[in-house]
Coordinates of C-alpha atoms and ligand atoms in Angstrom, one line a residue:
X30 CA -14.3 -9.0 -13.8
X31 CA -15.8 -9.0 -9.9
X32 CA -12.7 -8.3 -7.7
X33 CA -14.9 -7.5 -4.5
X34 CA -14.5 -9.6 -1.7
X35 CA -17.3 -11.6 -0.1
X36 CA -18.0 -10.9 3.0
X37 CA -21.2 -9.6 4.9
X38 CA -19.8 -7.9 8.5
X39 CA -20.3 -4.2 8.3
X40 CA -17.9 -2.4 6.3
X41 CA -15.0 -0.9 8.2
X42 CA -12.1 0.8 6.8
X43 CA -9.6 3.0 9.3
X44 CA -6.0 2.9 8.9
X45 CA -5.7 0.5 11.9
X46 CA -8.9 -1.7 10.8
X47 CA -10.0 -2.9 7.9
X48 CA -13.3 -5.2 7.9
X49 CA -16.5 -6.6 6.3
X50 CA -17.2 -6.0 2.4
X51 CA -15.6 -3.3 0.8
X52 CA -17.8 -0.4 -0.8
X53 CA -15.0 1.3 -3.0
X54 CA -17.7 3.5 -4.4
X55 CA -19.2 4.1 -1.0
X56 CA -15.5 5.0 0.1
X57 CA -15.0 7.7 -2.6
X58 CA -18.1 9.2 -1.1
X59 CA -17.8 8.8 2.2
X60 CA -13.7 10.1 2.7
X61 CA -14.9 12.7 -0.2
X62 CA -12.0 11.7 -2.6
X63 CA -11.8 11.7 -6.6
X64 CA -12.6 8.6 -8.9
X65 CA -9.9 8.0 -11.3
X66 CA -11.8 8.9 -14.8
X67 CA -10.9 7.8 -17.9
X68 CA -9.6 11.6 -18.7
X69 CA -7.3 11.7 -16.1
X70 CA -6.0 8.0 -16.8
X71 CA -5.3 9.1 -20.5
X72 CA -3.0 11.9 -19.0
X73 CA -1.3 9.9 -16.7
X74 CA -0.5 7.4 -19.9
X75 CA 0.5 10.2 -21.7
X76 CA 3.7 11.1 -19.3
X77 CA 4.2 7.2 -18.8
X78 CA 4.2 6.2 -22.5
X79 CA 1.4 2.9 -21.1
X80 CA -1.0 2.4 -18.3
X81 CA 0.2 0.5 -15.4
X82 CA -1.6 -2.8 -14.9
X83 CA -3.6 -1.6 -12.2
X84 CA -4.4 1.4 -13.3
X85 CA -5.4 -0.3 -16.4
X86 CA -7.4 -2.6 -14.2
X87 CA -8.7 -0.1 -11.6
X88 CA -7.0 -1.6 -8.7
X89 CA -5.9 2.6 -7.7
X90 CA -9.5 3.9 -8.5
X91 CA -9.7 7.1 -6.6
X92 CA -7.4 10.4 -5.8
X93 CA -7.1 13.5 -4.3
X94 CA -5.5 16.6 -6.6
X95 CA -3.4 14.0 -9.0
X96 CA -4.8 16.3 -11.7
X97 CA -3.3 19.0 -9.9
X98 CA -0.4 17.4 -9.5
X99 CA -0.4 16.2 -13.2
X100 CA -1.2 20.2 -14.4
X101 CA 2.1 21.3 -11.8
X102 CA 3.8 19.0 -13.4
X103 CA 3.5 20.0 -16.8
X104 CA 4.4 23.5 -16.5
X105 CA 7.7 22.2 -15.2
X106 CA 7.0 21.9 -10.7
X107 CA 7.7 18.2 -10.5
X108 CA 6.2 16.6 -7.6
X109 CA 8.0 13.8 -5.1
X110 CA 6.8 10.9 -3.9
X111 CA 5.8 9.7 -0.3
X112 CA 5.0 6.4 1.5
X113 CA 5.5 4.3 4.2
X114 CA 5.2 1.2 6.3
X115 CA 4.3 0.7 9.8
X116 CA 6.7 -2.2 10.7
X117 CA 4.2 -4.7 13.0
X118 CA 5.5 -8.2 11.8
X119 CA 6.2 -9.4 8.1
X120 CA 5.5 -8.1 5.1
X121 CA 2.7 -9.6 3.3
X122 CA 2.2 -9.4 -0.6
X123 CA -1.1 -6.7 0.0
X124 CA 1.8 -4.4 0.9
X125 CA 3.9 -4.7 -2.4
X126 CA 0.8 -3.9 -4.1
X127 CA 1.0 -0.2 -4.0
X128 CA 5.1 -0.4 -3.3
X129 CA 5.5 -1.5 -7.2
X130 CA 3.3 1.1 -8.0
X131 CA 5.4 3.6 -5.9
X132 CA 8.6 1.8 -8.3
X133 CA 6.7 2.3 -11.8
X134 CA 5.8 5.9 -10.8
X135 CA 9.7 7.1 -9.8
X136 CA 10.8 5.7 -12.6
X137 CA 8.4 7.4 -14.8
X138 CA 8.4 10.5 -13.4
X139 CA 11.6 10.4 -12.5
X140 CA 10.8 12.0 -8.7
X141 CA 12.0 11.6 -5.5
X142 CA 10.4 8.5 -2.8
X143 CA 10.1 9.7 1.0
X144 CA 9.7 6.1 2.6
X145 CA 8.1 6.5 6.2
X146 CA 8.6 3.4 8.4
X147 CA 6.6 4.4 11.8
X148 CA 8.2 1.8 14.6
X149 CA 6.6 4.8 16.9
X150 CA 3.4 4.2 15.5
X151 CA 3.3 0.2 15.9
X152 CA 4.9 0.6 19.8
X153 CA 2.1 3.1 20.5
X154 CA -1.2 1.6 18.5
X155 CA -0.4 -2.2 19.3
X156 CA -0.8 -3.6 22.9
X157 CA 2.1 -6.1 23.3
X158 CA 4.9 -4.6 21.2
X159 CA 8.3 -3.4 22.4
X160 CA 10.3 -0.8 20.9
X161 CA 13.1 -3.3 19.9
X162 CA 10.7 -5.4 18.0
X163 CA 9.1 -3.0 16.1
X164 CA 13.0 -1.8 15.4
X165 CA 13.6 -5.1 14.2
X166 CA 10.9 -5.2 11.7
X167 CA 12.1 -1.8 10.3
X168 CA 15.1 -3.3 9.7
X169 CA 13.2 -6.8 7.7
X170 CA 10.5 -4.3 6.1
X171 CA 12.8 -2.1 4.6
X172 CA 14.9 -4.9 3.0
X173 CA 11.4 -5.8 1.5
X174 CA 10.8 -2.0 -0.2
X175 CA 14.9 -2.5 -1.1
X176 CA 14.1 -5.6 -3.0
X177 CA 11.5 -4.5 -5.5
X178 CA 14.5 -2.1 -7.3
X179 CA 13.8 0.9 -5.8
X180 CA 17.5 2.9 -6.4
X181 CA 19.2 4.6 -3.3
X182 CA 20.0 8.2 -5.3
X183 CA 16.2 9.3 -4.9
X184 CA 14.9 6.5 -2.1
X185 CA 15.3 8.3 1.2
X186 CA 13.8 6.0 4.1
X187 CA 12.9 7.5 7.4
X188 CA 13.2 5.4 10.2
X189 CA 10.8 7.6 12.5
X190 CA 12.2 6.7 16.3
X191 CA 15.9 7.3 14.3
X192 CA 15.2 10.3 12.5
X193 CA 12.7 12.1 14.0
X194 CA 15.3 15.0 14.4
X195 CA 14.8 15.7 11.0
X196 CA 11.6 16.9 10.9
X197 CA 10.6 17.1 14.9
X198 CA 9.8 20.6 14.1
X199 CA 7.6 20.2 11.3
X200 CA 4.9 17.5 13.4
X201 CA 5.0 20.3 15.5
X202 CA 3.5 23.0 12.9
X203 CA 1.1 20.3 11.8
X204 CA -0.1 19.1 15.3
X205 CA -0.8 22.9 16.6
X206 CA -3.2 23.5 13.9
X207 CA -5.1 20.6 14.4
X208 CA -7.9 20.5 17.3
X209 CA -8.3 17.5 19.2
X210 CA -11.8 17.8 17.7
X211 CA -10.7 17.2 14.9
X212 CA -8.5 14.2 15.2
X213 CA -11.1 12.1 17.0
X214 CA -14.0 12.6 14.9
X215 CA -11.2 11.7 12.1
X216 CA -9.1 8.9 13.9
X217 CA -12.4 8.0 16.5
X218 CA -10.0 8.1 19.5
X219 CA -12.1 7.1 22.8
X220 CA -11.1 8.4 26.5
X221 CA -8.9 5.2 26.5
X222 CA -6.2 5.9 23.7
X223 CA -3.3 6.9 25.4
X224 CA -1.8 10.6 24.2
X225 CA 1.3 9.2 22.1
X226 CA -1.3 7.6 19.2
X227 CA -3.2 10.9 19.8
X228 CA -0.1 13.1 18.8
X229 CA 0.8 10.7 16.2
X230 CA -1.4 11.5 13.2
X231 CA 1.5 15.1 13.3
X232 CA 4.2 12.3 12.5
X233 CA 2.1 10.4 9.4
X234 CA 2.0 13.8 7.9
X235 CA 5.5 15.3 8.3
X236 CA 7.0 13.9 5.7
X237 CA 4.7 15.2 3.0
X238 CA 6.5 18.1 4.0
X239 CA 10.2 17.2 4.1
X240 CA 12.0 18.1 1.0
X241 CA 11.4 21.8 1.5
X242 CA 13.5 21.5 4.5
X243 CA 15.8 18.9 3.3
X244 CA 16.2 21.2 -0.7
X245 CA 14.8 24.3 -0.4
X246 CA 12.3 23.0 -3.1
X247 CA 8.4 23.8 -2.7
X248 CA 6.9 20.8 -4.4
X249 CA 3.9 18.9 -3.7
X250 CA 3.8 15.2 -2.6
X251 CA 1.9 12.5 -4.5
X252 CA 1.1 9.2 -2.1
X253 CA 0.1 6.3 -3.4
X254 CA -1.5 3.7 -0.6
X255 CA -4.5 1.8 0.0
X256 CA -7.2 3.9 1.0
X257 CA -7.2 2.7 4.4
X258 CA -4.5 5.6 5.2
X259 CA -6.7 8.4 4.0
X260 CA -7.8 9.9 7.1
X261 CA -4.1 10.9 7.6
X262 CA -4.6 12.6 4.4
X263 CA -7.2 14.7 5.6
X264 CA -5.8 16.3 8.5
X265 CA -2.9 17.1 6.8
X266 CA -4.5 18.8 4.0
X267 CA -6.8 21.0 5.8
X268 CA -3.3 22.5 7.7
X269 CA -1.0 22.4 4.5
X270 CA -1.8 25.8 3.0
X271 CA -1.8 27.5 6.3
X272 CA 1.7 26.1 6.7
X273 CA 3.3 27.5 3.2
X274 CA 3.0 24.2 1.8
X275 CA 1.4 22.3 -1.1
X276 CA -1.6 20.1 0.0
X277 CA -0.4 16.6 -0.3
X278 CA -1.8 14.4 -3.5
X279 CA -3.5 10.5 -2.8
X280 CA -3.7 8.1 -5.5
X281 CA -5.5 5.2 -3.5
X282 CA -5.7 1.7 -4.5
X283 CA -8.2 -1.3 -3.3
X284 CA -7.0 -3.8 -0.6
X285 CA -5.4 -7.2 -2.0
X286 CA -7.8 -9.4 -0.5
X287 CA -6.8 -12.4 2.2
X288 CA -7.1 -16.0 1.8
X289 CA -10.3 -16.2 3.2
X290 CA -13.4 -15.3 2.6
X291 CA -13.4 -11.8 2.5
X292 CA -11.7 -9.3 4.1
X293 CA -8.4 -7.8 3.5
X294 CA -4.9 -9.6 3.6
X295 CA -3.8 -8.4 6.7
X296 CA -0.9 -9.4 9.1
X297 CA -3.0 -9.6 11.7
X298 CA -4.5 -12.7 10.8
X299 CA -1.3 -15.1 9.6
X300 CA -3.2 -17.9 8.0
X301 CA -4.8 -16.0 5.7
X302 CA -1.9 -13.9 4.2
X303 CA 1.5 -14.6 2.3
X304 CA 4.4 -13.1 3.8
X305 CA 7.6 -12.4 1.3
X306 CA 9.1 -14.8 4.1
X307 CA 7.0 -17.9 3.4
X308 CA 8.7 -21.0 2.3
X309 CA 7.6 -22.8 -0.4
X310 CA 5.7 -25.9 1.7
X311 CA 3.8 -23.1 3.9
X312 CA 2.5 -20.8 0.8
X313 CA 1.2 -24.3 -0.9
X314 CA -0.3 -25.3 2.1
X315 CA -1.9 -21.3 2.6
X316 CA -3.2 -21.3 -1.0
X317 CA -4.5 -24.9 -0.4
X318 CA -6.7 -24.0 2.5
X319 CA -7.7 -20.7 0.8
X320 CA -11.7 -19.6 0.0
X321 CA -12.5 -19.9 -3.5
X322 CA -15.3 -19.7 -5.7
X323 CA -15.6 -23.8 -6.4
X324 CA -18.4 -26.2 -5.7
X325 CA -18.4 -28.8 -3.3
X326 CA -17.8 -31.8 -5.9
X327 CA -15.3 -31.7 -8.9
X328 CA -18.4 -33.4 -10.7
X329 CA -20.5 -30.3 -9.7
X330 CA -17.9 -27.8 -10.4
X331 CA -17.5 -29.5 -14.0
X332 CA -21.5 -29.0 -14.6
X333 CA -21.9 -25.7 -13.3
X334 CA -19.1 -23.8 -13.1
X335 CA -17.4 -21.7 -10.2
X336 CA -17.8 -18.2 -9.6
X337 CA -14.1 -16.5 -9.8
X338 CA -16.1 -13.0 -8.9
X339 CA -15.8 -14.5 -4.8
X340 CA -12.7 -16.6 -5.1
X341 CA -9.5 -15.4 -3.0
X342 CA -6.9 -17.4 -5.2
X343 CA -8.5 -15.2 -8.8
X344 CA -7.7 -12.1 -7.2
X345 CA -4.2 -12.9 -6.8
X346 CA -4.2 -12.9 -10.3
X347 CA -5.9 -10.4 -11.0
X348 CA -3.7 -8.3 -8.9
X349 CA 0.1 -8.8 -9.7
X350 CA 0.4 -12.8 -11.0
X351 CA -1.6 -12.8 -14.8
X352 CA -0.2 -9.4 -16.1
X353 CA -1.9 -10.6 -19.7
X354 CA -5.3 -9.5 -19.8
X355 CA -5.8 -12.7 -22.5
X356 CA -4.6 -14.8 -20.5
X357 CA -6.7 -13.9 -17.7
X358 CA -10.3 -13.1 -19.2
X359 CA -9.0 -17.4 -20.7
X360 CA -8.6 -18.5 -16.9
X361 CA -12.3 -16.9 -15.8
X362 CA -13.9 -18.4 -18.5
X363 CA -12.4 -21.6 -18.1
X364 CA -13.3 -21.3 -14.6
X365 CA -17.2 -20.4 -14.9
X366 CA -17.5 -22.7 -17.6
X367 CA -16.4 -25.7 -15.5
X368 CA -13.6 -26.3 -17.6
X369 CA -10.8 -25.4 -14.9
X370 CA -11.2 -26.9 -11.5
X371 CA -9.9 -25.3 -8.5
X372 CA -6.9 -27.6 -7.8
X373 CA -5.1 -26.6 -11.4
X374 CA -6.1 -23.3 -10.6
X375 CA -4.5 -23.7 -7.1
X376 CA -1.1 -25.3 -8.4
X377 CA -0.7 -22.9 -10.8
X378 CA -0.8 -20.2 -8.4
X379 CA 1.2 -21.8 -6.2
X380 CA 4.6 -22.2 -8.6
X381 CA 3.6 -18.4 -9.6
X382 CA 4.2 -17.4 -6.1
X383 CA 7.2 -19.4 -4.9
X384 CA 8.6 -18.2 -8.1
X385 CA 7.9 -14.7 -7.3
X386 CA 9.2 -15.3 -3.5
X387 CA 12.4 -17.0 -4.3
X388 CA 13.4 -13.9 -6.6
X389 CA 12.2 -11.9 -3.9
X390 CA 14.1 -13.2 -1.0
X391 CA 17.0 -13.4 -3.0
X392 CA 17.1 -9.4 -3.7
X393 CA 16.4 -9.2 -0.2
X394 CA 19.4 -10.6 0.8
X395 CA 21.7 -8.6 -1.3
X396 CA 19.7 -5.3 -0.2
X397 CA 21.5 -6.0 3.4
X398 CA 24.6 -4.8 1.9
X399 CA 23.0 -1.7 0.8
X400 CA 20.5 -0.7 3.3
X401 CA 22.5 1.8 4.6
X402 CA 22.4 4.1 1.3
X403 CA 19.3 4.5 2.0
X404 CA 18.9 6.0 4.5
X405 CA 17.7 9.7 5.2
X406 CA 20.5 10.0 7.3
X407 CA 22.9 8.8 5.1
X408 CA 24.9 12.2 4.0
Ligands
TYM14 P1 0.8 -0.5 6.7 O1 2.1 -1.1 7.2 O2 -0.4 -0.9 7.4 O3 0.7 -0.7 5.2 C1 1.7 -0.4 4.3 C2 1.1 0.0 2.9 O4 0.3 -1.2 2.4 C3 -1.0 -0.8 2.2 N1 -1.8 -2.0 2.4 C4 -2.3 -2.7 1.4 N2 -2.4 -2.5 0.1 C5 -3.1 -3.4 -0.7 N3 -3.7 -4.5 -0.1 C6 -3.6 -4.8 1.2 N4 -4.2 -5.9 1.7 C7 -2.9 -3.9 2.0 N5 -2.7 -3.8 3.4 C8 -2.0 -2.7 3.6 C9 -1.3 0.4 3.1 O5 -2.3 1.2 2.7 C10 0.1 1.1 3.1 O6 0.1 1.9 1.9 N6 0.7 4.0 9.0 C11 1.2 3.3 7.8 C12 2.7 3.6 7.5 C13 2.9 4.9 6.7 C14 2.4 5.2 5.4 C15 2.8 6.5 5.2 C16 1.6 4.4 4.5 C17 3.6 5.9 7.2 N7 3.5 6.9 6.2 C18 2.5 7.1 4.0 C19 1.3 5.1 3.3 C20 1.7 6.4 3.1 C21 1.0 1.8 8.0 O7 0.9 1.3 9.1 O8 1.0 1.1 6.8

């Protein structure tokens, strides 16, 4: 099943860019990371009794150490987990993508979640924002990671401008040992970025090293993220040993593409993305207006086909909304056999979604009550 996207432009993938068709295999070679082989897939199944959808369907296809991880783990060093969010705006359903992945891991592995949300990062990288906004979005964003069931005994969330006490000390290790060099080969910072976004990259990689200070315990971190925040990775790994730590583990996934055609779904470009906080009128209308694989008559479509392999609305299938793989190899054939049209295709997506959404925003409402358990801060 094609779940590239369509798209021409030059492919560029940074953690503040992401454009033009996406080369995953050229990625693995490029940021020098792992595929995910079947061998390693059939250990991971082993601890987590079945394969998670998508690593079943590939949508996290490369790593860094998880085998490592995985051999640590079985001679009894459990590992904890790390993420984050840099709050710009809304949440858009790309980001839940490796978030419920994050969820089926804890509860597998039964680990700890470090949950970064970088309101530093978003004041410093983006031209127009204020520190109070990008506060306010912490505060939406994290009601977001709240309302996909992560638990508040082993979901610490760092709130960076908050709680940067906490581990001040540690971007300062990490940012002495790397060379400005380094970081703008890695980052491509230009005479122009100002000096707060050059010391950042120390903050994205402090918290892999948290729960030494917070426990005691010497345990690697596993991150699971799209692979657009590898480059963080790097750094930080070439300055973990020297530090007495582990080097932190990636399990990266692809990018849940937008609406249009090609390219990822990315908050940057509204129109094209579905934010938890859509209503039900604006996600029909989004999915309505969205790129898909159809022809330009119904009468067309019915004698040839469509092409699912380019369509925006398949992916979202393919992705989180068709979890049977029946189900879904029955709506592609449909679909190239002409059997299907796009507007069924389309409606269906849409009641899957609003579904989904209403849920959501109702788990997001309760979370408000609870936030505060959460926090890093909170003991
Ligand atoms: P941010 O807010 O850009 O993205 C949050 C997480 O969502 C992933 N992501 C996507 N995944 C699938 N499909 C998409 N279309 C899509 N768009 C974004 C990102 O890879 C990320 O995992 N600097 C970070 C915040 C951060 C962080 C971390 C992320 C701090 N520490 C540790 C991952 C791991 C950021 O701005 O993420």
């Amino acid at each position: 099943m094609a779940t590239e996207e369509n798209n021409n432009s030059e492919m560029i993938v940074t953690p503040w860019e992401v454009k033009g068709k996406i080369d995953y295999e050229r990625l693995i070679k490029e940021f020098g990371t792992q595929p995910l082989t079947a061998q390693l897939l059939s250990r991971v199944e082993k601890q987590t009794d079945k394969l998670h959808l998508q690593l079943e369907r590939k949508i996290f296809f490369s790593h860094r150490d998880l085998d490592t991880v995985l051999d640590l783990y079985d001679k009894g060093t459990k590992f904890v987990l790390y993420t984050g969010r840099g709050p710009s705006g809304p949440v858009h359903i790309g980001h839940l993508v490796p978030w419920m992945f994050t969820l089926h891991l804890q509860q597998k592995f039964k680990t700890r979640l470090y949950f970064q949300i970088t309101d530093d990062e978003k004041y410093l990288v983006g031209d127009d924002r204020n520190l109070k906004e990008t506060e306010r979005w912490s505060y939406e964003n994290a009601l977001d990671l709240i309302a996909l069931g992560f638990k508040p005994d082993d979901t610490f969330i760092i709130y960076d401008t908050k709680d940067i006490d906490l581990f001040y000390d540690i971007t300062l290790e990490v940012a002495k040992r790397i060379t400005y060099s380094t970081a703008r080969s890695t980052f491509g910072f230009q005479d122009s970025t100002n000096i707060g976004w050059v010391y950042w990259p120390a903050i994205q990689a402090a918290p892999c090293f948290i729960h030494k200070k917070l426990t005691g315990e010497n345990v690697p971190a596993l991150i699971p993220a799209a692979i657009d925040q590898d480059p963080y990775w790097r750094v930080t790994r070439d300055v973990a040993q020297k530090l007495g730590y582990y080097k932190p583990a990636q399990i990266h996934c692809r990018f849940l593409p937008g609406l249009g055609a090609g390219g990822k779904m990315s908050a940057s470009m509204p129109e094209t993305s579905i934010f938890t906080i859509d209503m039900p009128d604006v996600v029909k209308k989004k999915i309505w207006n969205a790129f898909t694989g159809g022809k330009g008559t119904a009468a067309e479509q019915r004698k040839d086909g469509a092409d699912p392999g380019i369509c925006s609305i398949f992916q979202y299938y393919f992705y989180l909304f068709e979890e049977d793989l029946k189900e879904l190899a029955e709506r592609e054939r449909k679909c190239r056999g002409g059997e299907m049209l796009c507007g069924e295709c389309k409606k269906d997506i849409v009641e899957k979604l609003n579904r989904f959404l209403e849920n959501h925003r109702e788990r997001r409402e309760k979370a408000k009550d609870t936030l505060e358990e959460y926090h890093i801060k909170r003991r």
